[in-house]
Structures are given as structure tokens and as C-alpha cells.
Tab-separated table of C-alpha atoms in Angstrom:
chain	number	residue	atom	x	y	z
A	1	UNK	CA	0.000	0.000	0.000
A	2	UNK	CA	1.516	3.529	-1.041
A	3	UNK	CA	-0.198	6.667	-0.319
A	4	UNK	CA	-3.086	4.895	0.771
A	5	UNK	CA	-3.495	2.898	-2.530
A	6	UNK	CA	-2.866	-0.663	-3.940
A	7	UNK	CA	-0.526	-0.113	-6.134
A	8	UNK	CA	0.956	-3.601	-7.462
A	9	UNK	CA	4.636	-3.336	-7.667
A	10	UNK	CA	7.732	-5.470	-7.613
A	11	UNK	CA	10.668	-4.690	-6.127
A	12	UNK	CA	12.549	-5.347	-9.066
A	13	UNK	CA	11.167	-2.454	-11.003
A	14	UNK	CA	13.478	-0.312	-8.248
A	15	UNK	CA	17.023	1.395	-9.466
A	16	UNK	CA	18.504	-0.734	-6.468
A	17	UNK	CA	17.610	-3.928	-7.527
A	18	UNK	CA	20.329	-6.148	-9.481
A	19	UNK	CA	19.867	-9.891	-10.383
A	20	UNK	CA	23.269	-10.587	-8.300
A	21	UNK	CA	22.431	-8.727	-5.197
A	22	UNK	CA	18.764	-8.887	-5.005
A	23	UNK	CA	16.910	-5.106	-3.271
A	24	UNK	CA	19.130	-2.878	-1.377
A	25	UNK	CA	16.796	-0.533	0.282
A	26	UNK	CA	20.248	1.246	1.361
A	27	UNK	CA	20.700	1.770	-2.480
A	28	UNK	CA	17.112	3.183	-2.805
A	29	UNK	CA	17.347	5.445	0.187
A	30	UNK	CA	20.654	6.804	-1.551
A	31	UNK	CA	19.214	7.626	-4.615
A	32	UNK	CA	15.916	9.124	-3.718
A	33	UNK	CA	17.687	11.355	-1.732
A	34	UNK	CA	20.024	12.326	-4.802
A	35	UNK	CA	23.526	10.854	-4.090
A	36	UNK	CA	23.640	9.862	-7.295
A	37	UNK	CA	23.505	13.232	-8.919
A	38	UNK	CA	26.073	14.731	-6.129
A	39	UNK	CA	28.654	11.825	-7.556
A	40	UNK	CA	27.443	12.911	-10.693
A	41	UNK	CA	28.322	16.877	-9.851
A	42	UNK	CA	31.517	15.778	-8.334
A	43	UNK	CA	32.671	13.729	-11.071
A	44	UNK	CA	32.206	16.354	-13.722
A	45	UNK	CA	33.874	18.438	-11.799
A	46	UNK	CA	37.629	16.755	-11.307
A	47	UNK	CA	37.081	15.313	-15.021
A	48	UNK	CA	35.358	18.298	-17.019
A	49	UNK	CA	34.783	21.702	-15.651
A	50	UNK	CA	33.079	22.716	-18.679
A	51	UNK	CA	30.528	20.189	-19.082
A	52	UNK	CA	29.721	20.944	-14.798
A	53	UNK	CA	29.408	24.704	-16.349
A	54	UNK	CA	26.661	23.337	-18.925
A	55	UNK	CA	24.719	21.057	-17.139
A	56	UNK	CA	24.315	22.711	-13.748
A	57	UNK	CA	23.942	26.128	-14.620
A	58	UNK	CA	20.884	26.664	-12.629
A	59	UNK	CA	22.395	24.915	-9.511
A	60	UNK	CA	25.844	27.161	-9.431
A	61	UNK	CA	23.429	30.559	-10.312
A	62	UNK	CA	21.618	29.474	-7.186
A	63	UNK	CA	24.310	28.267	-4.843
A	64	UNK	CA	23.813	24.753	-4.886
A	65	UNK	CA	27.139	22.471	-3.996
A	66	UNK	CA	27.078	18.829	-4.602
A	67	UNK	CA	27.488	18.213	-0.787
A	68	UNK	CA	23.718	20.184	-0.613
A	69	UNK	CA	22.024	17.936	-2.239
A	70	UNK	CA	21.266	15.421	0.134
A	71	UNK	CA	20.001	17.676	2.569
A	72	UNK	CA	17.966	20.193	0.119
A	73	UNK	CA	16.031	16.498	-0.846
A	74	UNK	CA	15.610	15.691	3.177
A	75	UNK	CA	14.846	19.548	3.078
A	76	UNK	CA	11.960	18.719	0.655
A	77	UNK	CA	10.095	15.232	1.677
A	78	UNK	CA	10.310	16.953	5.796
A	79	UNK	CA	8.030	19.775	3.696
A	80	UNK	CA	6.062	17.438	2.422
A	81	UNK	CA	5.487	15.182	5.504
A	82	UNK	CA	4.524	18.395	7.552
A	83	UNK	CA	1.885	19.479	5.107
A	84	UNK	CA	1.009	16.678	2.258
A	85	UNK	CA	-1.693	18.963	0.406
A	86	UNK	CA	-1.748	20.185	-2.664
A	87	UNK	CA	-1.717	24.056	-3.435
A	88	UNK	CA	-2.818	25.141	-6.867
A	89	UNK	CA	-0.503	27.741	-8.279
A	90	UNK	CA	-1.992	30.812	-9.970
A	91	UNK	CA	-1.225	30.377	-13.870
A	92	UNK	CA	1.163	32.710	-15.546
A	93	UNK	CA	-0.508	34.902	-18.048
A	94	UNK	CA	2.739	35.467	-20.089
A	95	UNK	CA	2.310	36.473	-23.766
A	96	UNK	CA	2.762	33.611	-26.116
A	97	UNK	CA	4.952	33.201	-28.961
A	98	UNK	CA	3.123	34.679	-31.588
A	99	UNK	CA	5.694	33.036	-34.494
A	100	UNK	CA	4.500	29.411	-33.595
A	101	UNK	CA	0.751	30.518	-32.955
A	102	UNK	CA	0.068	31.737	-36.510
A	103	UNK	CA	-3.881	32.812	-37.073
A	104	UNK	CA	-5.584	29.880	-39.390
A	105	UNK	CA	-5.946	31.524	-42.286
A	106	UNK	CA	-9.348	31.389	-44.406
A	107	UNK	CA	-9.995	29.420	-47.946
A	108	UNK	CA	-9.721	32.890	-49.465
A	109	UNK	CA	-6.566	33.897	-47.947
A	110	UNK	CA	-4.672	30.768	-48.852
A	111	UNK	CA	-5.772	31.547	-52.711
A	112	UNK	CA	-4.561	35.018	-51.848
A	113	UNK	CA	-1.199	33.785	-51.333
A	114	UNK	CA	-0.882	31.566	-53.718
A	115	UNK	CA	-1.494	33.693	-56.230
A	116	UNK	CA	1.138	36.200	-54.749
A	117	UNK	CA	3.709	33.911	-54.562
A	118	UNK	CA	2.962	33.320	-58.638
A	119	UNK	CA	3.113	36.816	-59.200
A	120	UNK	CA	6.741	36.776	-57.226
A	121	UNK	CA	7.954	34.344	-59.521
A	122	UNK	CA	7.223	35.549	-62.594
């Protein structure tokens, strides 16, 4: 039972589950609490400080370290214990991209042009 609900499941759907070793719920723990992407951070870090630069932008504009991650995660699911519901968010009402929302243009209209692009050519 998760959450309240069956949910049918087998362990060996998990990211710590190997055919040698069977479930490590150790393994589990680790990753859902993002030790994987810290060694991650940390390894592009000794072997290529550029690609660190590319793909963690947005962590090193807001601070993050990879020793931070671990607790920003426990950070996050002591949130969620504390106050499990769900708060809608207001919608942005940014202006779209008008250059991929193009106005459908009428039957006349696509004669229109058509005949324009004619005249262009000749």
C-alpha cells in the first residue's frame, strides 16, 4: 500500500535492484535522496569543468554544492510530511509566442497567397 493505494509493484522495477544482489533498500534510500547526482556533480567536476558549467547552470546561479544535495532532498520530503496537500498555483498569463501561434488563415486567404507567390515568380 503507497499513499493509501494498492498499487501492485515489484521490487525489481526499483534502481537498487540487481539480479546478483537482489533489493538494497540502502541503495534506494541513496538515490531518492540524490547521491547519485552529487557523484554525478563531483565527477564532472575533477574530469570536465566545462561540461559541470553546462549542465548545472541553474544549480551554481543558485548556490547549490554537490554536498547540498542530500540535505535540500531531506529539506523537501520533511516539507512534504509536515503538510502533504496540494496548493494550486496561480497560472502565468505570459504572452505567447506569436511566431509558432500563426492565425488559421481562411480558404480565401490561402488563394490570396498563392497567387502572390505566382506573381513573385514571374
Amino acid at each position: 500500500v503507497d499513499g493509501g493505494m494498492n498499487i501492485p509493484h515489484n521490487e525489481k522495477r526499483f534502481p537498487a535492484y540487481s539480479k546478483e544482489d537482489g533489493f538494497d533498500p540502502e541503495e534506494l534510500k541513496s538515490r531518492i535522496l540524490g547521491n547519485h547526482v552529487s557523484e554525478y556533480m563531483n565527477y564532472l567536476l575533477e574530469e570536465d569543468e566545462d561540461a559541470y558549467q553546462r549542465q548545472f547552470a541553474a544549480y551554481i546561479r543558485d548556490g547549490i554544492e554537490p554536498d547540498a544535495i542530500e540535505d535540500i532532498y531531506v529539506e523537501a520530503h520533511k516539507k512534504i510530511r509536515e503538510d502533504p496537500s496540494f496548493t494550486k498555483k496561480e497560472k502565468k498569463t505570459g504572452e505567447h509566442n506569436t511566431v509558432w501561434r500563426l492565425k488559421k488563415r481562411t480558404y480565401d486567404e490561402r488563394k490570396q497567397a498563392v497567387k502572390d507567390k505566382i506573381a513573385a515568380h514571374i
